[in-house]
Amino acid sequence: MNKFDKEIKKMTKNIEIPSSYDEKVDKILLDIMKKDENIIEKKKTTGYRLVPRLAACLLCIILAASLYTIDARADIFSFFKETIMDFLGRGNSKEDLEGMGVESERMSVGSKPDLMMELQETVIDSHSIYLLVQMTAPPDIRFEENTLFDYFCFCKGGNYSVNRLLGGSLSCELLEVNEDHPNTATYVVSLVFDEVLEEGSEVTVCFMDLTKDPYSSSPELLIEGVWSLTFYYYPTVTDHIEVEGTPDMVFPFLDTTARLMKLELSPFGILVYADVSNFPRDELGVSDTNIAVRLKMIDGSELTVVSHDPEEEGYAQGGSISFKNEGDKTYEQMNLEFNNMINIGKVKGVYIEDMYVPLNNL
């Protein structure tokens, strides 16, 4: 792996991406991506030949999706141990989870030479995917906290293709290592995405090159290859609230106003879709387009999801902001992931900036 490739990995790991993107740059990136029609088949492939292209694609996805991180927890492994088991029903009783509208689907698919992968659980809602994947390596491999993949992604369809990549906030973290068999470990792979997926459609998660310290100056390649697992997109989160905006749902936005078009709330996050056409389109790429969001709980308390005050800790751990142009209209979509699952049955309403939106279920 040459110096340039390592620098790209460092950039994609540590760079702080602004909350919006330049339309011209995005067009250039998409044009480049469209030229690459190669598909990685579901078989073991020499990973080093793919590193420059895959690393560059990863950087393109991050830029195009305008990713940003909001007060991410330092101890990510502790976070997943505390929360993903709740997502999958191991920290709550079945009755508690059903009361929150959350189910998990158990499945098992596939294996590959050198590294066997088993997709054990999926937790899916309209804009979030959480996978629990068990991986078994040869006996001489020991999984540790810094054992990660050099590259990973989600694609629409049954194979990897640069033209079908699902952009959004990605993570792949080690959850636990089998104490009796340290060559077996469980990872949590997650995606918060903006696109609308058709129910029943195929989605593939891809991994490349199991590596020790992949983002360090001296990574150690443990197992070379490309592996993929394909599953079907069937939401398992039944508790989901949608509110359609009305003409009077107007809130402050930068130096002008914006109008709420749609709000979606699930146990895992919140999506705000707004008409921001009053603000100059060419200035969106250099402005702070975050929208402050607070949840009003039925007990009278409030939960800040994201705030304009940098000193105020929000309840969002990540997400994305994207823009869509339709004629003379510009729309902003802010998709936020909570840092812990919430019971949306206890949410009375949502504040979008200073505008209060009551939820239809209360």
Short mmCIF file of C-alpha atoms in Angstrom, two decimals:
data_model
loop_
_atom_site.label_atom_id
_atom_site.label_comp_id
_atom_site.label_asym_id
_atom_site.label_seq_id
_atom_site.Cartn_x
_atom_site.Cartn_y
_atom_site.Cartn_z
CA MET A 1 0.00 0.00 0.00
CA ASN A 2 1.57 3.29 -1.06
CA LYS A 3 1.80 6.52 0.89
CA PHE A 4 -1.06 8.13 -1.05
CA ASP A 5 -3.48 5.35 -0.10
CA LYS A 6 -2.58 5.67 3.57
CA GLU A 7 -3.16 9.41 3.45
CA ILE A 8 -6.63 8.87 1.97
CA LYS A 9 -7.48 6.46 4.80
CA LYS A 10 -6.38 9.00 7.38
CA MET A 11 -8.46 11.70 5.69
CA THR A 12 -11.61 9.55 5.56
CA LYS A 13 -11.17 8.62 9.22
CA ASN A 14 -10.42 12.03 10.70
CA ILE A 15 -11.54 14.77 8.32
CA GLU A 16 -14.36 17.01 9.48
CA ILE A 17 -16.80 17.39 6.61
CA PRO A 18 -18.98 20.55 6.51
CA SER A 19 -22.72 20.21 6.90
CA SER A 20 -23.42 20.84 3.22
CA TYR A 21 -21.71 20.29 -0.09
CA ASP A 22 -20.86 22.27 -3.18
CA GLU A 23 -23.11 21.29 -6.08
CA LYS A 24 -20.39 21.57 -8.68
CA VAL A 25 -18.02 19.31 -6.76
CA ASP A 26 -20.82 16.81 -6.22
CA LYS A 27 -21.56 16.71 -9.95
CA ILE A 28 -17.91 16.08 -10.76
CA LEU A 29 -17.74 13.24 -8.21
CA LEU A 30 -20.88 11.62 -9.54
CA ASP A 31 -19.60 11.84 -13.13
CA ILE A 32 -16.40 10.09 -12.07
CA MET A 33 -18.31 7.39 -10.22
CA LYS A 34 -20.55 6.70 -13.24
CA LYS A 35 -17.52 5.80 -15.35
CA ASP A 36 -16.72 2.84 -13.14
CA GLU A 37 -19.01 -0.04 -14.08
CA ASN A 38 -16.88 -2.78 -12.53
CA ILE A 39 -18.58 -5.12 -10.13
CA ILE A 40 -16.79 -7.15 -7.49
CA GLU A 41 -18.19 -10.66 -7.71
CA LYS A 42 -18.96 -12.63 -4.56
CA LYS A 43 -15.62 -14.40 -4.49
CA LYS A 44 -12.27 -13.90 -2.81
CA THR A 45 -10.41 -11.09 -4.59
CA THR A 46 -6.92 -9.69 -4.30
CA GLY A 47 -7.53 -6.66 -2.10
CA TYR A 48 -4.42 -4.61 -2.85
CA ARG A 49 -5.49 -4.06 -6.44
CA LEU A 50 -8.72 -2.52 -5.22
CA VAL A 51 -7.37 -0.26 -2.48
CA PRO A 52 -6.83 2.98 -4.48
CA ARG A 53 -10.23 2.80 -6.16
CA LEU A 54 -12.17 1.75 -3.07
CA ALA A 55 -10.46 4.29 -0.86
CA ALA A 56 -11.20 7.04 -3.37
CA CYS A 57 -14.82 5.89 -3.60
CA LEU A 58 -15.12 6.04 0.17
CA LEU A 59 -13.91 9.64 0.15
CA CYS A 60 -16.43 10.46 -2.59
CA ILE A 61 -19.28 8.95 -0.60
CA ILE A 62 -18.38 10.92 2.49
CA LEU A 63 -18.17 14.19 0.57
CA ALA A 64 -21.36 13.59 -1.40
CA ALA A 65 -23.35 12.68 1.67
CA SER A 66 -22.09 15.68 3.67
CA LEU A 67 -21.41 13.61 6.75
CA TYR A 68 -20.72 15.16 10.09
CA THR A 69 -20.37 13.90 13.64
CA ILE A 70 -22.19 15.45 16.58
CA ASP A 71 -20.63 14.88 19.98
CA ALA A 72 -19.68 11.27 19.24
CA ARG A 73 -18.82 9.27 22.33
CA ALA A 74 -15.14 8.60 22.85
CA ASP A 75 -15.63 5.02 23.95
CA ILE A 76 -17.50 3.65 20.94
CA PHE A 77 -17.12 0.05 22.07
CA SER A 78 -18.77 0.80 25.39
CA PHE A 79 -21.58 2.57 23.54
CA PHE A 80 -22.38 -0.42 21.36
CA LYS A 81 -22.25 -2.85 24.27
CA GLU A 82 -24.78 -0.70 26.10
CA THR A 83 -27.13 -0.07 23.19
CA ILE A 84 -27.00 -2.67 20.43
CA MET A 85 -28.01 -5.43 22.83
CA ASP A 86 -31.00 -3.29 23.69
CA PHE A 87 -31.75 -2.95 19.96
CA LEU A 88 -31.59 -6.69 19.56
CA GLY A 89 -33.65 -7.56 22.57
CA ARG A 90 -30.95 -8.82 24.91
CA GLY A 91 -31.15 -5.93 27.35
CA ASN A 92 -34.93 -5.71 27.53
CA SER A 93 -37.75 -8.17 27.88
CA LYS A 94 -39.66 -9.08 24.75
CA GLU A 95 -42.67 -7.20 26.12
CA ASP A 96 -40.62 -4.03 26.65
CA LEU A 97 -39.29 -4.12 23.11
CA GLU A 98 -42.68 -4.80 21.59
CA GLY A 99 -43.98 -1.81 23.53
CA MET A 100 -41.34 0.29 21.80
CA GLY A 101 -42.15 -1.17 18.40
CA VAL A 102 -38.74 -2.78 17.91
CA GLU A 103 -38.11 -6.28 16.65
CA SER A 104 -35.04 -8.00 15.24
CA GLU A 105 -34.84 -10.51 12.45
CA ARG A 106 -32.53 -13.49 12.91
CA MET A 107 -30.88 -14.86 9.82
CA SER A 108 -27.74 -16.65 8.68
CA VAL A 109 -26.12 -16.25 5.29
CA GLY A 110 -22.97 -17.39 3.68
CA SER A 111 -19.34 -17.97 4.39
CA LYS A 112 -16.09 -17.31 2.57
CA PRO A 113 -12.66 -18.92 2.48
CA ASP A 114 -10.29 -17.61 5.17
CA LEU A 115 -12.99 -15.62 6.96
CA MET A 116 -16.45 -17.01 7.68
CA MET A 117 -19.19 -14.44 8.19
CA GLU A 118 -22.62 -15.07 9.66
CA LEU A 119 -25.28 -12.37 9.65
CA GLN A 120 -26.94 -13.05 12.98
CA GLU A 121 -29.36 -10.16 13.46
CA THR A 122 -30.78 -7.21 11.57
CA VAL A 123 -32.54 -4.18 13.03
CA ILE A 124 -33.93 -1.92 10.31
CA ASP A 125 -36.12 1.15 10.09
CA SER A 126 -36.80 3.55 7.22
CA HIS A 127 -33.41 5.29 7.44
CA SER A 128 -31.23 3.07 9.64
CA ILE A 129 -29.68 -0.39 9.33
CA TYR A 130 -27.94 -2.23 12.20
CA LEU A 131 -26.33 -5.59 11.51
CA LEU A 132 -24.85 -8.01 14.02
CA VAL A 133 -22.22 -10.04 12.16
CA GLN A 134 -20.21 -12.92 13.64
CA MET A 135 -16.83 -13.50 12.02
CA THR A 136 -14.63 -16.56 12.39
CA ALA A 137 -11.01 -16.37 11.21
CA PRO A 138 -8.32 -19.10 11.04
CA PRO A 139 -7.07 -20.27 14.46
CA ASP A 140 -3.89 -18.17 14.26
CA ILE A 141 -5.87 -14.91 14.09
CA ARG A 142 -6.81 -13.18 17.35
CA PHE A 143 -9.46 -10.46 17.22
CA GLU A 144 -8.63 -7.36 19.26
CA GLU A 145 -10.12 -3.90 19.71
CA ASN A 146 -8.04 -2.49 16.86
CA THR A 147 -8.86 -5.34 14.44
CA LEU A 148 -10.94 -3.65 11.77
CA PHE A 149 -11.57 -3.68 8.04
CA ASP A 150 -9.60 -1.53 5.65
CA TYR A 151 -12.83 -0.70 3.81
CA PHE A 152 -16.54 -1.45 4.20
CA CYS A 153 -19.74 -0.19 2.58
CA PHE A 154 -23.40 -0.88 1.83
CA CYS A 155 -24.73 -1.28 -1.73
CA LYS A 156 -28.13 -1.69 -3.29
CA GLY A 157 -28.44 -5.07 -4.98
CA GLY A 158 -26.61 -8.36 -4.58
CA ASN A 159 -23.04 -7.27 -5.42
CA TYR A 160 -20.64 -4.41 -4.86
CA SER A 161 -20.94 -1.63 -7.44
CA VAL A 162 -19.72 1.94 -7.18
CA ASN A 163 -22.90 3.07 -8.93
CA ARG A 164 -25.12 1.48 -6.28
CA LEU A 165 -23.36 2.60 -3.10
CA LEU A 166 -25.61 3.72 -0.26
CA GLY A 167 -24.18 6.94 1.15
CA GLY A 168 -24.63 7.98 4.74
CA SER A 169 -23.14 7.72 8.19
CA LEU A 170 -21.26 4.40 8.38
CA SER A 171 -19.67 2.51 11.25
CA CYS A 172 -18.20 -0.95 11.77
CA GLU A 173 -17.20 -1.63 15.36
CA LEU A 174 -16.04 -4.66 17.31
CA LEU A 175 -18.69 -5.61 19.84
CA GLU A 176 -17.14 -8.61 21.59
CA VAL A 177 -14.59 -11.37 21.21
CA ASN A 178 -15.36 -14.98 22.08
CA GLU A 179 -13.34 -15.66 25.26
CA ASP A 180 -12.87 -19.36 24.49
CA HIS A 181 -12.17 -18.82 20.78
CA PRO A 182 -10.40 -15.47 20.20
CA ASN A 183 -10.50 -16.08 16.44
CA THR A 184 -14.27 -15.51 16.61
CA ALA A 185 -15.74 -12.05 17.15
CA THR A 186 -18.96 -10.13 16.69
CA TYR A 187 -19.13 -6.78 14.90
CA VAL A 188 -21.89 -4.19 14.69
CA VAL A 189 -22.19 -2.62 11.24
CA SER A 190 -24.55 0.32 10.89
CA LEU A 191 -25.73 2.79 8.28
CA VAL A 192 -27.86 5.92 8.58
CA PHE A 193 -28.97 6.76 5.04
CA ASP A 194 -31.15 9.26 3.20
CA GLU A 195 -32.40 7.27 0.23
CA VAL A 196 -35.77 5.54 0.12
CA LEU A 197 -35.39 1.78 -0.30
CA GLU A 198 -38.07 -0.48 -1.67
CA GLU A 199 -39.27 -3.07 0.81
CA GLY A 200 -38.00 -6.50 -0.12
CA SER A 201 -35.09 -5.14 -2.15
CA GLU A 202 -31.60 -6.62 -1.84
CA VAL A 203 -28.90 -4.81 0.12
CA THR A 204 -25.29 -5.99 0.35
CA VAL A 205 -22.73 -5.12 3.01
CA CYS A 206 -19.13 -5.47 1.78
CA PHE A 207 -15.86 -5.79 3.70
CA MET A 208 -12.28 -5.68 2.46
CA ASP A 209 -8.99 -6.73 4.08
CA LEU A 210 -9.13 -7.57 7.77
CA THR A 211 -6.39 -5.37 9.20
CA LYS A 212 -4.79 -4.54 12.53
CA ASP A 213 -4.58 -0.78 13.08
CA PRO A 214 -5.75 0.06 9.52
CA TYR A 215 -5.57 3.82 10.10
CA SER A 216 -2.12 3.84 11.64
CA SER A 217 1.15 4.54 9.86
CA SER A 218 2.01 0.82 9.95
CA PRO A 219 -1.15 -1.27 9.43
CA GLU A 220 -0.82 -5.04 9.57
CA LEU A 221 -2.81 -6.96 6.98
CA LEU A 222 -4.26 -10.07 8.65
CA ILE A 223 -6.47 -11.55 5.94
CA GLU A 224 -6.53 -10.22 2.39
CA GLY A 225 -9.77 -10.38 0.44
CA VAL A 226 -13.25 -9.02 -0.22
CA TRP A 227 -16.33 -10.50 1.43
CA SER A 228 -19.99 -9.63 1.19
CA LEU A 229 -23.28 -10.56 2.83
CA THR A 230 -26.61 -9.92 1.13
CA PHE A 231 -29.88 -9.45 2.99
CA TYR A 232 -33.35 -8.14 2.20
CA TYR A 233 -34.59 -4.75 3.25
CA TYR A 234 -37.58 -5.41 5.51
CA PRO A 235 -38.03 -2.84 8.30
CA THR A 236 -38.25 -4.48 11.71
CA VAL A 237 -39.08 -1.28 13.60
CA THR A 238 -42.86 -1.02 13.70
CA ASP A 239 -43.08 2.04 15.94
CA HIS A 240 -42.63 4.92 13.52
CA ILE A 241 -44.24 8.37 13.47
CA GLU A 242 -44.54 10.57 10.38
CA VAL A 243 -45.87 14.14 10.32
CA GLU A 244 -46.63 15.91 7.05
CA GLY A 245 -45.88 19.62 7.10
CA THR A 246 -48.52 22.30 6.61
CA PRO A 247 -48.16 25.82 5.10
CA ASP A 248 -48.08 27.38 8.56
CA MET A 249 -45.21 25.20 9.83
CA VAL A 250 -42.54 27.86 9.36
CA PHE A 251 -39.39 28.22 11.47
CA PRO A 252 -36.29 30.49 11.50
CA PHE A 253 -33.52 29.38 9.17
CA LEU A 254 -30.28 31.37 8.97
CA ASP A 255 -31.38 34.94 8.10
CA THR A 256 -34.67 33.86 6.58
CA THR A 257 -37.36 31.23 7.24
CA ALA A 258 -37.92 27.65 6.15
CA ARG A 259 -41.03 25.48 6.01
CA LEU A 260 -41.30 21.96 7.40
CA MET A 261 -42.34 19.49 4.72
CA LYS A 262 -42.00 16.22 6.65
CA LEU A 263 -40.83 14.89 10.00
CA GLU A 264 -40.11 11.24 10.80
CA LEU A 265 -39.38 9.89 14.27
CA SER A 266 -38.27 6.36 15.18
CA PRO A 267 -36.63 4.84 18.27
CA PHE A 268 -33.26 5.29 16.56
CA GLY A 269 -33.40 8.80 15.15
CA ILE A 270 -35.25 11.68 13.56
CA LEU A 271 -35.47 13.01 10.02
CA VAL A 272 -36.39 16.63 9.21
CA TYR A 273 -37.20 17.55 5.60
CA ALA A 274 -37.70 21.28 4.96
CA ASP A 275 -38.13 23.80 2.16
CA VAL A 276 -35.18 26.21 2.48
CA SER A 277 -35.72 28.03 -0.80
CA ASN A 278 -35.79 31.46 0.89
CA PHE A 279 -32.06 31.24 1.53
CA PRO A 280 -29.70 31.78 -1.44
CA ARG A 281 -28.87 28.41 -2.92
CA ASP A 282 -25.24 29.26 -3.69
CA GLU A 283 -24.59 30.20 -0.05
CA LEU A 284 -25.77 26.91 1.46
CA GLY A 285 -22.38 25.33 0.93
CA VAL A 286 -20.62 27.85 3.16
CA SER A 287 -23.25 28.26 5.88
CA ASP A 288 -24.10 26.38 9.05
CA THR A 289 -27.32 24.69 8.00
CA ASN A 290 -27.91 22.69 11.18
CA ILE A 291 -31.49 22.87 12.42
CA ALA A 292 -31.97 22.84 16.20
CA VAL A 293 -34.23 19.98 17.36
CA ARG A 294 -35.68 19.22 20.80
CA LEU A 295 -38.10 16.52 21.92
CA LYS A 296 -40.95 17.41 24.27
CA MET A 297 -41.63 14.44 26.55
CA ILE A 298 -45.02 13.61 28.09
CA ASP A 299 -43.59 14.16 31.59
CA GLY A 300 -42.88 17.80 30.69
CA SER A 301 -39.12 17.43 30.26
CA GLU A 302 -37.24 18.27 27.07
CA LEU A 303 -34.48 16.35 25.31
CA THR A 304 -32.09 18.32 23.12
CA VAL A 305 -31.20 16.37 19.99
CA VAL A 306 -29.02 19.02 18.35
CA SER A 307 -28.38 22.64 19.33
CA HIS A 308 -26.65 25.71 17.91
CA ASP A 309 -24.85 26.09 21.22
CA PRO A 310 -21.54 24.18 20.94
CA GLU A 311 -21.42 23.86 24.73
CA GLU A 312 -24.75 22.04 24.90
CA GLU A 313 -24.53 18.28 24.61
CA GLY A 314 -27.06 16.86 22.18
CA TYR A 315 -28.67 13.44 22.01
CA ALA A 316 -27.53 12.84 18.42
CA GLN A 317 -24.33 10.93 17.82
CA GLY A 318 -24.16 11.41 14.07
CA GLY A 319 -26.10 11.70 10.84
CA SER A 320 -26.12 13.59 7.57
CA ILE A 321 -27.37 16.73 5.87
CA SER A 322 -28.20 16.74 2.16
CA PHE A 323 -29.90 19.09 -0.29
CA LYS A 324 -32.22 18.52 -3.23
CA ASN A 325 -33.11 21.00 -5.96
CA GLU A 326 -36.43 20.84 -7.80
CA GLY A 327 -36.90 23.75 -10.20
CA ASP A 328 -36.62 26.95 -8.18
CA LYS A 329 -37.09 25.07 -4.90
CA THR A 330 -34.35 23.84 -2.56
CA TYR A 331 -34.99 21.23 0.12
CA GLU A 332 -32.80 20.25 3.06
CA GLN A 333 -32.92 16.81 4.63
CA MET A 334 -31.32 16.39 8.06
CA ASN A 335 -31.12 12.77 9.21
CA LEU A 336 -29.95 12.33 12.83
CA GLU A 337 -29.09 9.15 14.75
CA PHE A 338 -29.73 9.08 18.50
CA ASN A 339 -26.91 8.01 20.78
CA ASN A 340 -29.33 5.66 22.53
CA MET A 341 -32.69 4.17 21.68
CA ILE A 342 -35.75 6.09 22.93
CA ASN A 343 -39.36 5.12 23.54
CA ILE A 344 -41.19 7.37 21.08
CA GLY A 345 -44.45 6.62 22.87
CA LYS A 346 -43.18 9.00 25.55
CA VAL A 347 -42.55 11.85 23.10
CA LYS A 348 -45.35 14.43 23.06
CA GLY A 349 -43.99 16.70 20.35
CA VAL A 350 -40.93 18.08 18.59
CA TYR A 351 -39.46 21.58 18.55
CA ILE A 352 -37.93 22.55 15.21
CA GLU A 353 -36.01 25.69 16.17
CA ASP A 354 -38.77 27.66 18.00
CA MET A 355 -41.68 25.95 16.20
CA TYR A 356 -43.57 23.25 18.09
CA VAL A 357 -44.90 20.23 16.17
CA PRO A 358 -47.34 18.04 18.15
CA LEU A 359 -47.21 14.34 17.30
CA ASN A 360 -50.31 12.73 15.88
CA ASN A 361 -50.36 9.90 18.39
CA LEU A 362 -50.90 12.20 21.40
#
